[in-house]
Amino acid sequence: LRDHLLKKFYAGDVLAASRLMTTVERGGPEAEAVLGALFPKVGRSYRVGITGSSGSGKSTLIDALTGRYRGEGLTVGVVAEDPTSPFTGGAILGDRIRMTKAAGDTGVFIRSVASRGSESGFSALADELADVLDAFGRDLILLETIGVGQLEHNIRFSAQTTVVVFTPEGGDDVQNLKSGLMEIGNVFVVNKSDRPTADRFATDLSATLDLRYNGAAWIPPVIPTIAHREGGVDVLKEAIADHRRHLEANGHLEQKRLEGLRNRVRRLTNEKLGGFFWGNSYIQKRFDGIFKEVASGDLSPYEAARKLAESLTIGGERDQ
Ligand SMILES: Nc1nc2c(ncn2[C@@H]2O[C@H](COP(=O)(O)OP(=O)(O)OP(=O)(O)O)[C@@H](O)[C@H]2O)c(=O)[nH]1
Ligand SMILES: [Mg+2]
């Protein structure tokens, strides 16, 4: 069944792509088998992360950018992390309605994924769904994720170019911007530039970035946009292309790819370690012994956890 699906997938069947994504979403051994099979085909698309606060206009920008890329004959995949609870489905519907240009075009594939309050920020699952779209042969993959500061750093590992979207609304002051977001942006957008305070905000942001990246090979540009009227979207597209050329010219793309892979192997190993550890009979016995000391008050849970974790470094003793 899997081989049959993969064959259709490689022939460009959108339904097959959708079904493989559902398999990946379910997780477990079948998801691993699918992702493992696709792995040799992953790495050809260019991934752009679009991050920013809720309602800043990320989906509207993605919609406008998608239209531009399609106009050039490029295929586009979108993975949108939906920050709302998976139970309401509200934002998923919202995304579908707003992304009107994409409707009915097989050159655009949009997938929403619940972020499930993921502790790691941009989720591993979203990254894996992007891999499916990558193997499917999409030229560009746009990743929408809500910017929650430090946690968003993971988007760096998934996207080659990260676009951070700010708005001049709510009396936001450049000094108070989330420093996590300031660090990860390769391109900055001041959306809703139809608002009166936008000019000043953009000027302040530019000045801050110029100072911060003084002398660096890439100084992130600040681009004012009015997304719902497609204002500034061509400039944004050009800035993304510029950053891509910058990465290509400096060999950074390969470096980024390896950094992402390294990060992924570490994460997967961490996930496997838990099962591997607790499934070991020596550890189970050792746990019972150590837990008795915790129960009697002779050992704190912290010391117990350290002792248990250190069992790993005892090496061969486990197998005796
Ligand atoms: N005035 C104004 N409104 C805009 C602009 N861009 C987007 N909007 C509106 O802002 C609202 C939110 O836009 P979205 O694109 O859904 O924002 P988002 O960042 O994707 O929101 P979440 O996915 O919920 O985080 C929509 O009603 C848009 O029409 C803009 O440049 N100016
Ligand atoms: Mg959105």
PDB file of C-alpha atoms in Angstrom, residues 95-255:
ATOM      1  CA  ASP A  95      -6.836  30.298   6.659  1.00  0.00           C
ATOM      2  CA  ARG A  96      -8.693  28.497   3.912  1.00  0.00           C
ATOM      3  CA  ILE A  97     -11.092  31.344   3.387  1.00  0.00           C
ATOM      4  CA  ARG A  98      -8.424  34.005   3.388  1.00  0.00           C
ATOM      5  CA  MET A  99      -6.113  32.170   1.054  1.00  0.00           C
ATOM      6  CA  THR A 100      -8.513  32.722  -1.758  1.00  0.00           C
ATOM      7  CA  LYS A 101      -6.076  33.051  -4.620  1.00  0.00           C
ATOM      8  CA  ALA A 102      -4.791  29.580  -3.998  1.00  0.00           C
ATOM      9  CA  ALA A 103      -8.181  27.913  -4.192  1.00  0.00           C
ATOM     10  CA  GLY A 104      -8.453  25.385  -7.004  1.00  0.00           C
ATOM     11  CA  ASP A 105      -4.801  25.639  -8.112  1.00  0.00           C
ATOM     12  CA  THR A 106      -2.902  22.333  -7.897  1.00  0.00           C
ATOM     13  CA  GLY A 107       0.357  24.295  -8.009  1.00  0.00           C
ATOM     14  CA  VAL A 108      -0.424  25.373  -4.443  1.00  0.00           C
ATOM     15  CA  PHE A 109      -0.683  22.914  -1.599  1.00  0.00           C
ATOM     16  CA  ILE A 110      -1.776  24.252   1.784  1.00  0.00           C
ATOM     17  CA  ARG A 111      -1.682  22.276   4.990  1.00  0.00           C
ATOM     18  CA  SER A 112      -2.599  23.526   8.435  1.00  0.00           C
ATOM     19  CA  VAL A 113      -1.145  21.802  11.439  1.00  0.00           C
ATOM     20  CA  ALA A 114      -2.174  22.251  15.040  1.00  0.00           C
ATOM     21  CA  SER A 115       0.790  23.454  17.056  1.00  0.00           C
ATOM     22  CA  ARG A 116      -0.663  21.713  20.130  1.00  0.00           C
ATOM     23  CA  GLY A 117       0.969  24.245  22.391  1.00  0.00           C
ATOM     24  CA  SER A 118       4.192  22.608  21.327  1.00  0.00           C
ATOM     25  CA  GLU A 119       7.001  23.294  23.759  1.00  0.00           C
ATOM     26  CA  SER A 120       9.563  23.408  21.015  1.00  0.00           C
ATOM     27  CA  GLY A 121       7.976  26.299  19.157  1.00  0.00           C
ATOM     28  CA  PHE A 122       7.868  25.591  15.447  1.00  0.00           C
ATOM     29  CA  SER A 123       6.926  21.974  15.644  1.00  0.00           C
ATOM     30  CA  ALA A 124       8.828  18.976  14.464  1.00  0.00           C
ATOM     31  CA  LEU A 125       5.641  17.855  12.760  1.00  0.00           C
ATOM     32  CA  ALA A 126       5.389  21.041  10.695  1.00  0.00           C
ATOM     33  CA  ASP A 127       8.983  20.476   9.668  1.00  0.00           C
ATOM     34  CA  GLU A 128       8.200  16.919   8.607  1.00  0.00           C
ATOM     35  CA  LEU A 129       5.159  18.029   6.622  1.00  0.00           C
ATOM     36  CA  ALA A 130       7.415  20.520   4.859  1.00  0.00           C
ATOM     37  CA  ASP A 131       9.686  17.583   4.012  1.00  0.00           C
ATOM     38  CA  VAL A 132       6.775  15.801   2.355  1.00  0.00           C
ATOM     39  CA  LEU A 133       6.056  18.894   0.252  1.00  0.00           C
ATOM     40  CA  ASP A 134       9.761  19.158  -0.507  1.00  0.00           C
ATOM     41  CA  ALA A 135       9.914  15.568  -1.759  1.00  0.00           C
ATOM     42  CA  PHE A 136       6.713  16.275  -3.694  1.00  0.00           C
ATOM     43  CA  GLY A 137       8.790  18.739  -5.698  1.00  0.00           C
ATOM     44  CA  ARG A 138       7.441  22.087  -4.570  1.00  0.00           C
ATOM     45  CA  ASP A 139       9.820  24.875  -5.579  1.00  0.00           C
ATOM     46  CA  LEU A 140       8.981  27.027  -2.589  1.00  0.00           C
ATOM     47  CA  ILE A 141       7.662  26.139   0.815  1.00  0.00           C
ATOM     48  CA  LEU A 142       6.196  28.879   2.966  1.00  0.00           C
ATOM     49  CA  LEU A 143       5.987  28.094   6.667  1.00  0.00           C
ATOM     50  CA  GLU A 144       3.605  30.170   8.735  1.00  0.00           C
ATOM     51  CA  THR A 145       4.208  30.142  12.443  1.00  0.00           C
ATOM     52  CA  ILE A 146       3.149  32.368  15.270  1.00  0.00           C
ATOM     53  CA  GLY A 147       6.051  34.206  16.857  1.00  0.00           C
ATOM     54  CA  VAL A 148       6.291  33.418  20.536  1.00  0.00           C
ATOM     55  CA  GLY A 149       9.789  34.669  21.176  1.00  0.00           C
ATOM     56  CA  GLN A 150      12.521  32.295  22.202  1.00  0.00           C
ATOM     57  CA  LEU A 151      10.578  29.203  21.301  1.00  0.00           C
ATOM     58  CA  GLU A 152      10.467  30.269  17.699  1.00  0.00           C
ATOM     59  CA  HIS A 153      14.159  29.725  17.261  1.00  0.00           C
ATOM     60  CA  ASN A 154      13.439  26.343  15.777  1.00  0.00           C
ATOM     61  CA  ILE A 155      12.112  27.972  12.630  1.00  0.00           C
ATOM     62  CA  ARG A 156      15.746  28.773  11.912  1.00  0.00           C
ATOM     63  CA  PHE A 157      16.441  25.107  11.479  1.00  0.00           C
ATOM     64  CA  SER A 158      13.522  24.621   9.120  1.00  0.00           C
ATOM     65  CA  ALA A 159      13.644  27.702   6.927  1.00  0.00           C
ATOM     66  CA  GLN A 160      16.486  29.054   4.854  1.00  0.00           C
ATOM     67  CA  THR A 161      15.075  32.560   5.013  1.00  0.00           C
ATOM     68  CA  THR A 162      13.088  33.730   8.014  1.00  0.00           C
ATOM     69  CA  VAL A 163      10.745  36.679   7.588  1.00  0.00           C
ATOM     70  CA  VAL A 164       9.598  38.355  10.804  1.00  0.00           C
ATOM     71  CA  VAL A 165       6.360  40.317  10.528  1.00  0.00           C
ATOM     72  CA  PHE A 166       5.716  43.240  12.855  1.00  0.00           C
ATOM     73  CA  THR A 167       2.842  45.694  12.834  1.00  0.00           C
ATOM     74  CA  PRO A 168       2.916  49.285  14.051  1.00  0.00           C
ATOM     75  CA  GLU A 169      -0.251  48.625  16.041  1.00  0.00           C
ATOM     76  CA  GLY A 170      -0.908  48.607  19.745  1.00  0.00           C
ATOM     77  CA  GLY A 171       1.645  51.316  20.497  1.00  0.00           C
ATOM     78  CA  ASP A 172       4.427  48.782  20.014  1.00  0.00           C
ATOM     79  CA  ASP A 173       7.781  50.347  20.519  1.00  0.00           C
ATOM     80  CA  VAL A 174      10.832  48.990  18.732  1.00  0.00           C
ATOM     81  CA  GLN A 175      12.694  48.920  22.068  1.00  0.00           C
ATOM     82  CA  ASN A 176      10.140  46.493  23.454  1.00  0.00           C
ATOM     83  CA  LEU A 177      10.102  44.048  20.582  1.00  0.00           C
ATOM     84  CA  LYS A 178      10.663  40.450  21.518  1.00  0.00           C
ATOM     85  CA  SER A 179      14.393  39.973  21.292  1.00  0.00           C
ATOM     86  CA  GLY A 180      13.923  36.365  20.178  1.00  0.00           C
ATOM     87  CA  LEU A 181      12.182  37.570  17.044  1.00  0.00           C
ATOM     88  CA  MET A 182      14.825  40.212  16.440  1.00  0.00           C
ATOM     89  CA  GLU A 183      17.494  37.534  16.419  1.00  0.00           C
ATOM     90  CA  ILE A 184      15.941  35.124  13.959  1.00  0.00           C
ATOM     91  CA  GLY A 185      14.818  37.521  11.221  1.00  0.00           C
ATOM     92  CA  ASN A 186      16.713  37.655   7.929  1.00  0.00           C
ATOM     93  CA  VAL A 187      14.078  39.974   6.484  1.00  0.00           C
ATOM     94  CA  PHE A 188      11.753  42.203   8.514  1.00  0.00           C
ATOM     95  CA  VAL A 189       8.311  43.280   7.430  1.00  0.00           C
ATOM     96  CA  VAL A 190       6.312  46.137   8.871  1.00  0.00           C
ATOM     97  CA  ASN A 191       2.857  45.131   7.763  1.00  0.00           C
ATOM     98  CA  LYS A 192      -0.257  47.275   8.080  1.00  0.00           C
ATOM     99  CA  SER A 193       1.768  50.202   6.840  1.00  0.00           C
ATOM    100  CA  ASP A 194      -1.526  51.891   6.069  1.00  0.00           C
ATOM    101  CA  ARG A 195      -1.515  52.734   9.799  1.00  0.00           C
ATOM    102  CA  PRO A 196      -0.282  56.230  10.681  1.00  0.00           C
ATOM    103  CA  THR A 197       2.558  55.148  13.015  1.00  0.00           C
ATOM    104  CA  ALA A 198       4.063  52.746  10.473  1.00  0.00           C
ATOM    105  CA  ASP A 199       6.699  55.059   9.002  1.00  0.00           C
ATOM    106  CA  ARG A 200       8.255  55.852  12.335  1.00  0.00           C
ATOM    107  CA  PHE A 201       8.143  52.248  13.418  1.00  0.00           C
ATOM    108  CA  ALA A 202       9.917  51.136  10.236  1.00  0.00           C
ATOM    109  CA  THR A 203      12.567  53.853  10.572  1.00  0.00           C
ATOM    110  CA  ASP A 204      13.258  52.911  14.202  1.00  0.00           C
ATOM    111  CA  LEU A 205      13.435  49.237  13.333  1.00  0.00           C
ATOM    112  CA  SER A 206      15.868  49.937  10.483  1.00  0.00           C
ATOM    113  CA  ALA A 207      18.089  51.986  12.741  1.00  0.00           C
ATOM    114  CA  THR A 208      18.081  49.280  15.417  1.00  0.00           C
ATOM    115  CA  LEU A 209      18.983  46.586  12.909  1.00  0.00           C
ATOM    116  CA  ASP A 210      21.704  48.676  11.254  1.00  0.00           C
ATOM    117  CA  LEU A 211      23.303  49.151  14.637  1.00  0.00           C
ATOM    118  CA  ARG A 212      22.985  45.541  15.615  1.00  0.00           C
ATOM    119  CA  TYR A 213      24.293  44.136  12.333  1.00  0.00           C
ATOM    120  CA  ASN A 214      26.886  46.828  11.798  1.00  0.00           C
ATOM    121  CA  GLY A 215      29.593  45.376   9.552  1.00  0.00           C
ATOM    122  CA  ALA A 216      27.812  42.053   9.027  1.00  0.00           C
ATOM    123  CA  ALA A 217      27.675  40.474   5.566  1.00  0.00           C
ATOM    124  CA  TRP A 218      23.875  40.521   5.649  1.00  0.00           C
ATOM    125  CA  ILE A 219      21.974  43.391   7.208  1.00  0.00           C
ATOM    126  CA  PRO A 220      18.289  42.437   7.416  1.00  0.00           C
ATOM    127  CA  PRO A 221      16.203  44.854   5.363  1.00  0.00           C
ATOM    128  CA  VAL A 222      12.959  46.359   6.669  1.00  0.00           C
ATOM    129  CA  ILE A 223      10.086  46.267   4.221  1.00  0.00           C
ATOM    130  CA  PRO A 224       6.824  48.137   4.736  1.00  0.00           C
ATOM    131  CA  THR A 225       3.832  46.234   3.365  1.00  0.00           C
ATOM    132  CA  ILE A 226       0.086  46.577   3.132  1.00  0.00           C
ATOM    133  CA  ALA A 227      -0.615  42.921   2.674  1.00  0.00           C
ATOM    134  CA  HIS A 228      -4.342  42.927   1.982  1.00  0.00           C
ATOM    135  CA  ARG A 229      -3.738  45.375  -0.877  1.00  0.00           C
ATOM    136  CA  GLU A 230      -0.538  43.594  -1.932  1.00  0.00           C
ATOM    137  CA  GLY A 231       1.469  46.731  -1.236  1.00  0.00           C
ATOM    138  CA  GLY A 232       5.200  46.074  -0.929  1.00  0.00           C
ATOM    139  CA  VAL A 233       4.854  42.386  -1.705  1.00  0.00           C
ATOM    140  CA  ASP A 234       7.118  42.565  -4.771  1.00  0.00           C
ATOM    141  CA  VAL A 235       9.786  44.253  -2.677  1.00  0.00           C
ATOM    142  CA  LEU A 236       9.416  41.504  -0.065  1.00  0.00           C
ATOM    143  CA  LYS A 237       9.751  38.819  -2.721  1.00  0.00           C
ATOM    144  CA  GLU A 238      12.905  40.500  -4.011  1.00  0.00           C
ATOM    145  CA  ALA A 239      14.350  40.726  -0.475  1.00  0.00           C
ATOM    146  CA  ILE A 240      13.790  36.989   0.004  1.00  0.00           C
ATOM    147  CA  ALA A 241      15.531  36.343  -3.322  1.00  0.00           C
ATOM    148  CA  ASP A 242      18.406  38.619  -2.269  1.00  0.00           C
ATOM    149  CA  HIS A 243      18.855  36.714   0.969  1.00  0.00           C
ATOM    150  CA  ARG A 244      18.800  33.445  -0.927  1.00  0.00           C
ATOM    151  CA  ARG A 245      21.512  34.715  -3.280  1.00  0.00           C
ATOM    152  CA  HIS A 246      23.508  35.871  -0.260  1.00  0.00           C
ATOM    153  CA  LEU A 247      23.312  32.384   1.282  1.00  0.00           C
ATOM    154  CA  GLU A 248      24.188  30.703  -1.991  1.00  0.00           C
ATOM    155  CA  ALA A 249      27.150  32.966  -2.649  1.00  0.00           C
ATOM    156  CA  ASN A 250      28.627  32.293   0.762  1.00  0.00           C
ATOM    157  CA  GLY A 251      28.096  28.550   1.015  1.00  0.00           C
ATOM    158  CA  HIS A 252      25.688  29.130   3.896  1.00  0.00           C
ATOM    159  CA  LEU A 253      22.927  27.024   2.396  1.00  0.00           C
ATOM    160  CA  GLU A 254      24.808  23.775   2.863  1.00  0.00           C
ATOM    161  CA  GLN A 255      25.842  24.875   6.345  1.00  0.00           C
TER     162      GLN A 255
END
